[in-house]
mmCIF file of C-alpha atoms in Angstrom:
data_model
loop_
_atom_site.group_PDB
_atom_site.id
_atom_site.type_symbol
_atom_site.label_atom_id
_atom_site.label_comp_id
_atom_site.label_asym_id
_atom_site.label_seq_id
_atom_site.Cartn_x
_atom_site.Cartn_y
_atom_site.Cartn_z
ATOM 1 C CA MET A 1 -0.916 31.566 -11.316
ATOM 2 C CA LEU A 2 -2.760 28.679 -12.578
ATOM 3 C CA LEU A 3 -0.806 26.304 -14.920
ATOM 4 C CA LEU A 4 -1.642 22.854 -16.616
ATOM 5 C CA ALA A 5 0.976 20.481 -16.793
ATOM 6 C CA PHE A 6 1.263 16.863 -18.730
ATOM 7 C CA ASP A 7 3.723 14.502 -19.123
ATOM 8 C CA THR A 8 3.572 11.920 -21.634
ATOM 9 C CA ALA A 9 6.940 11.176 -21.340
ATOM 10 C CA THR A 10 7.412 7.958 -19.645
ATOM 11 C CA PRO A 11 4.351 5.115 -19.359
ATOM 12 C CA ALA A 12 2.319 7.063 -17.421
ATOM 13 C CA VAL A 13 -0.814 8.833 -18.812
ATOM 14 C CA THR A 14 -0.520 12.084 -16.077
ATOM 15 C CA ALA A 15 -2.036 16.091 -15.723
ATOM 16 C CA ALA A 16 -2.202 18.141 -13.121
ATOM 17 C CA VAL A 17 -3.528 21.916 -11.820
ATOM 18 C CA HIS A 18 -1.077 23.993 -10.167
ATOM 19 C CA ASP A 19 -2.205 27.467 -8.948
ATOM 20 C CA GLY A 20 1.664 28.853 -8.145
ATOM 21 C CA GLY A 21 0.991 27.461 -4.296
ATOM 22 C CA LYS A 22 -0.558 23.874 -4.333
ATOM 23 C CA VAL A 23 -1.807 21.714 -6.918
ATOM 24 C CA LEU A 24 -5.021 21.807 -6.986
ATOM 25 C CA ALA A 25 -6.025 18.940 -8.627
ATOM 26 C CA GLU A 26 -4.085 15.939 -10.221
ATOM 27 C CA SER A 27 -4.582 12.540 -12.525
ATOM 28 C CA TYR A 28 -2.084 9.895 -13.317
ATOM 29 C CA GLU A 29 -2.972 6.042 -15.049
ATOM 30 C CA VAL A 30 -0.258 3.948 -16.516
ATOM 31 C CA ASP A 31 -1.088 2.693 -19.642
ATOM 32 C CA ALA A 32 1.864 2.908 -22.376
ATOM 33 C CA ARG A 33 -0.861 1.827 -25.215
ATOM 34 C CA ARG A 34 -3.318 4.897 -24.752
ATOM 35 C CA HIS A 35 -1.981 7.804 -23.824
ATOM 36 C CA GLY A 36 -3.300 9.742 -27.448
ATOM 37 C CA GLU A 37 -6.749 8.160 -26.116
ATOM 38 C CA LEU A 38 -6.344 9.308 -22.688
ATOM 39 C CA LEU A 39 -4.762 12.159 -22.549
ATOM 40 C CA LEU A 40 -7.252 14.936 -23.617
ATOM 41 C CA PRO A 41 -9.911 13.352 -21.488
ATOM 42 C CA THR A 42 -6.763 13.229 -18.234
ATOM 43 C CA VAL A 43 -7.013 17.578 -19.157
ATOM 44 C CA ALA A 44 -10.144 17.920 -19.116
ATOM 45 C CA ALA A 45 -11.492 16.388 -15.551
ATOM 46 C CA VAL A 46 -8.412 17.663 -14.270
ATOM 47 C CA LEU A 47 -9.134 21.476 -14.917
ATOM 48 C CA ARG A 48 -13.044 20.480 -14.149
ATOM 49 C CA THR A 49 -11.902 18.748 -10.634
ATOM 50 C CA ALA A 50 -9.789 21.497 -9.461
ATOM 51 C CA GLY A 51 -13.020 23.962 -10.790
ATOM 52 C CA VAL A 52 -11.350 25.723 -13.648
ATOM 53 C CA ASP A 53 -12.109 26.634 -17.085
ATOM 54 C CA LYS A 54 -9.059 26.248 -19.537
ATOM 55 C CA ARG A 55 -9.543 30.481 -20.165
ATOM 56 C CA GLU A 56 -8.269 30.730 -17.025
ATOM 57 C CA LEU A 57 -5.434 28.437 -17.796
ATOM 58 C CA THR A 58 -2.590 31.607 -17.951
ATOM 59 C CA ALA A 59 0.467 29.078 -18.800
ATOM 60 C CA VAL A 60 1.266 25.010 -19.769
ATOM 61 C CA ALA A 61 3.484 22.535 -19.093
ATOM 62 C CA VAL A 62 4.714 20.135 -20.473
ATOM 63 C CA GLY A 63 7.257 17.374 -20.302
ATOM 64 C CA VAL A 64 9.094 17.201 -22.769
ATOM 65 C CA GLY A 65 11.254 13.520 -22.342
ATOM 66 C CA PRO A 66 13.565 12.203 -23.249
ATOM 67 C CA GLY A 67 10.629 9.581 -23.822
ATOM 68 C CA PRO A 68 9.880 7.163 -26.831
ATOM 69 C CA TYR A 69 8.364 9.033 -30.171
ATOM 70 C CA THR A 70 5.200 7.636 -30.119
ATOM 71 C CA GLY A 71 3.596 8.949 -26.693
ATOM 72 C CA LEU A 72 6.088 11.610 -25.972
ATOM 73 C CA ARG A 73 4.906 13.116 -29.541
ATOM 74 C CA VAL A 74 1.025 13.649 -27.847
ATOM 75 C CA GLY A 75 2.420 15.667 -25.457
ATOM 76 C CA LEU A 76 3.784 17.994 -27.962
ATOM 77 C CA VAL A 77 1.174 17.977 -30.173
ATOM 78 C CA THR A 78 -1.549 18.840 -27.581
ATOM 79 C CA ALA A 79 0.674 20.935 -25.150
ATOM 80 C CA ALA A 80 1.297 23.108 -29.033
ATOM 81 C CA ALA A 81 -2.618 23.168 -29.337
ATOM 82 C CA LEU A 82 -2.826 24.416 -26.508
ATOM 83 C CA GLY A 83 -0.793 27.162 -25.882
ATOM 84 C CA ASP A 84 -2.334 28.250 -29.768
ATOM 85 C CA ALA A 85 -5.673 28.225 -29.310
ATOM 86 C CA LEU A 86 -6.603 29.659 -25.959
ATOM 87 C CA GLY A 87 -3.004 32.458 -26.317
ATOM 88 C CA LEU A 88 -0.978 29.842 -23.888
ATOM 89 C CA PRO A 89 2.438 29.683 -23.192
ATOM 90 C CA VAL A 90 4.176 27.151 -23.459
ATOM 91 C CA HIS A 91 7.004 25.404 -21.122
ATOM 92 C CA GLY A 92 8.785 22.499 -21.451
ATOM 93 C CA VAL A 93 10.711 20.081 -18.728
ATOM 94 C CA CYS A 94 12.713 17.830 -18.334
ATOM 95 C CA THR A 95 11.308 14.585 -17.631
ATOM 96 C CA LEU A 96 13.503 13.476 -15.500
ATOM 97 C CA ASP A 97 14.616 16.648 -13.932
ATOM 98 C CA ALA A 98 10.363 16.142 -13.078
ATOM 99 C CA ILE A 99 11.041 12.629 -11.259
ATOM 100 C CA ALA A 100 14.046 14.427 -9.617
ATOM 101 C CA HIS A 101 12.154 17.206 -8.474
ATOM 102 C CA GLN A 102 9.218 14.939 -6.921
ATOM 103 C CA ALA A 103 11.711 12.197 -5.195
ATOM 104 C CA ARG A 104 13.598 15.166 -3.432
ATOM 105 C CA THR A 105 10.040 16.296 -2.674
ATOM 106 C CA GLU A 106 9.704 13.169 -1.182
ATOM 107 C CA GLY A 107 12.345 12.959 1.232
ATOM 108 C CA LEU A 108 15.790 10.988 -1.020
ATOM 109 C CA GLU A 109 18.070 12.803 0.568
ATOM 110 C CA GLY A 110 22.102 13.458 -0.956
ATOM 111 C CA ALA A 111 23.199 13.492 -4.557
ATOM 112 C CA PHE A 112 21.714 10.656 -7.304
ATOM 113 C CA THR A 113 20.418 9.438 -10.542
ATOM 114 C CA VAL A 114 17.038 9.600 -12.655
ATOM 115 C CA ALA A 115 16.568 6.431 -14.920
ATOM 116 C CA THR A 116 13.726 5.898 -17.410
ATOM 117 C CA ASP A 117 13.446 2.708 -18.752
ATOM 118 C CA ALA A 118 14.215 3.625 -22.728
ATOM 119 C CA ARG A 119 12.980 0.106 -24.023
ATOM 120 C CA ARG A 120 16.632 -1.779 -26.029
ATOM 121 C CA LYS A 121 18.001 -2.576 -22.980
ATOM 122 C CA GLU A 122 18.214 1.146 -22.432
ATOM 123 C CA VAL A 123 17.600 3.522 -20.184
ATOM 124 C CA TYR A 124 16.967 7.753 -19.970
ATOM 125 C CA TRP A 125 18.554 9.019 -17.150
ATOM 126 C CA ALA A 126 20.264 12.232 -15.194
ATOM 127 C CA SER A 127 22.122 12.440 -11.983
ATOM 128 C CA TYR A 128 21.858 14.754 -9.022
ATOM 129 C CA ASP A 129 23.238 16.861 -6.593
ATOM 130 C CA ALA A 130 22.716 16.932 -3.235
ATOM 131 C CA ASP A 131 20.666 20.299 -3.986
ATOM 132 C CA GLY A 132 18.804 18.417 -6.939
ATOM 133 C CA ALA A 133 20.387 19.912 -9.299
ATOM 134 C CA ARG A 134 21.280 18.592 -12.491
ATOM 135 C CA VAL A 135 25.097 17.641 -13.179
ATOM 136 C CA SER A 136 25.412 15.854 -16.160
ATOM 137 C CA GLY A 137 22.518 14.060 -18.520
ATOM 138 C CA PRO A 138 20.104 13.553 -19.884
ATOM 139 C CA ALA A 139 21.572 10.381 -21.922
ATOM 140 C CA VAL A 140 21.004 7.718 -23.128
ATOM 141 C CA ASP A 141 22.761 4.798 -22.622
ATOM 142 C CA ARG A 142 23.069 0.617 -21.602
ATOM 143 C CA PRO A 143 22.397 0.381 -17.767
ATOM 144 C CA ALA A 144 26.075 -1.107 -17.869
ATOM 145 C CA GLU A 145 27.398 1.683 -18.953
ATOM 146 C CA ILE A 146 26.043 4.364 -16.929
ATOM 147 C CA GLU A 147 28.142 5.080 -12.718
ATOM 148 C CA PRO A 148 25.378 6.178 -11.267
ATOM 149 C CA GLY A 149 25.667 8.850 -8.230
ATOM 150 C CA GLY A 150 25.071 7.006 -5.243
ATOM 151 C CA ARG A 151 21.296 6.186 -4.980
ATOM 152 C CA THR A 152 18.858 6.054 -8.128
ATOM 153 C CA VAL A 153 15.237 6.234 -8.869
ATOM 154 C CA GLY A 154 12.534 5.312 -11.619
ATOM 155 C CA ALA A 155 11.362 2.539 -13.600
ATOM 156 C CA GLY A 156 14.636 2.049 -15.538
ATOM 157 C CA ALA A 157 16.927 2.276 -12.277
ATOM 158 C CA LEU A 158 13.655 -0.211 -11.034
ATOM 159 C CA LEU A 159 14.329 -2.459 -14.011
ATOM 160 C CA TYR A 160 17.482 -3.152 -14.092
ATOM 161 C CA ALA A 161 18.129 -3.189 -10.352
ATOM 162 C CA LEU A 162 20.757 -0.110 -10.309
ATOM 163 C CA PRO A 163 21.843 1.178 -6.739
ATOM 164 C CA ALA A 164 19.638 1.696 -4.196
ATOM 165 C CA ALA A 165 17.527 1.357 -6.454
ATOM 166 C CA SER A 166 13.441 2.987 -5.184
ATOM 167 C CA GLY A 167 9.883 5.089 -6.810
ATOM 168 C CA PRO A 168 9.023 7.416 -8.034
ATOM 169 C CA GLU A 169 8.248 4.895 -10.802
ATOM 170 C CA HIS A 170 7.373 6.865 -13.330
ATOM 171 C CA VAL A 171 7.399 11.111 -13.723
ATOM 172 C CA SER A 172 3.835 13.230 -12.374
ATOM 173 C CA ALA A 173 2.458 16.098 -13.593
ATOM 174 C CA GLY A 174 1.938 17.397 -10.074
ATOM 175 C CA ALA A 175 5.514 17.171 -9.514
ATOM 176 C CA LEU A 176 6.474 18.909 -13.082
ATOM 177 C CA ALA A 177 4.145 21.814 -12.580
ATOM 178 C CA ASP A 178 5.328 22.348 -8.896
ATOM 179 C CA PHE A 179 9.285 22.221 -10.220
ATOM 180 C CA ALA A 180 7.902 24.974 -13.598
ATOM 181 C CA VAL A 181 6.331 26.786 -10.737
ATOM 182 C CA ARG A 182 9.457 27.270 -8.945
ATOM 183 C CA GLU A 183 10.870 27.197 -12.078
ATOM 184 C CA LEU A 184 9.507 30.632 -12.707
ATOM 185 C CA ALA A 185 8.982 32.427 -9.382
ATOM 186 C CA ALA A 186 13.597 31.855 -9.360
ATOM 187 C CA GLY A 187 13.072 33.705 -12.622
ATOM 188 C CA ARG A 188 14.552 30.928 -14.357
ATOM 189 C CA GLU A 189 14.282 29.607 -17.987
ATOM 190 C CA LEU A 190 12.159 26.556 -17.989
ATOM 191 C CA LEU A 191 12.692 24.640 -22.338
ATOM 192 C CA PRO A 192 10.852 25.173 -24.863
ATOM 193 C CA ASN A 193 8.368 22.513 -26.124
ATOM 194 C CA ALA A 194 10.503 20.154 -28.198
ATOM 195 C CA PRO A 195 11.199 16.623 -28.145
ATOM 196 C CA LEU A 196 14.278 15.581 -26.605
ATOM 197 C CA TYR A 197 14.037 11.626 -27.750
ATOM 198 C CA LEU A 198 17.901 11.488 -28.385
ATOM 199 C CA ARG A 199 17.860 8.666 -30.353
ATOM 200 C CA ARG A 200 16.162 8.083 -33.965
ATOM 201 C CA PRO A 201 12.170 7.044 -34.006
ATOM 202 C CA ASP A 202 12.370 3.243 -34.381
ATOM 203 C CA ALA A 203 10.266 4.125 -37.857
ATOM 204 C CA GLN A 204 13.097 4.179 -40.593
ATOM 205 C CA VAL A 205 13.121 4.089 -43.872
ATOM 206 C CA PRO A 206 15.092 1.676 -45.369
ATOM 207 C CA ALA A 207 18.453 1.629 -46.431
ATOM 208 C CA GLY A 208 18.402 1.358 -50.102
ATOM 209 C CA TYR A 209 14.660 2.479 -51.034
ATOM 210 C CA LYS A 210 13.988 3.693 -53.838
ATOM 211 C CA ALA A 211 10.979 6.133 -54.305
ATOM 212 C CA VAL A 212 8.694 4.816 -57.531
ATOM 213 C CA LEU A 213 7.146 8.270 -59.034
ATOM 214 C CA PRO A 214 4.459 8.081 -62.004
ATOM 215 C CA ALA A 215 6.915 10.005 -65.340
#
């Protein structure tokens, strides 16, 4: 297996190559305004570092959110284009699940909640049991409306000072790749390459708008 993974659902632009046993190369840069500009060069850089030609890849895994519309769609469109051009399966991964997997591999124990910043004074969140399995979510709510199970991790947890908040702050493509590889090896299906927006985009057609077309 040679899996290319990337995520643009958080302010981080991150990509990695995984060979089914370990991460061969990974890149991680936080810049919420440059997803579209940075993703393809980042993908090219991790392939080069891993010594892998894109035609050798066997699959693509992409974070499908939840996340803001503008950044999230960059990753999804790129994954679809690469999958189509190279004839590869494209697997979707809930970004919160990837952060949870990273937290567990970094030593977090017990039940916990992952919360990322959803803007508008809200968080995207999901809760996990002591084995790291998701037990609720993903959902979007105000921080005061959720009841975290045990510790909390992620940018939203840190921003709103949720109980025992800690990192990882944003998703790592290496963790996303490792999560995808483990799920596939266990025979569990991943998600389709479709966005988990959880709410409407900020930009909408105003109410009462009337199109003016020539007769």
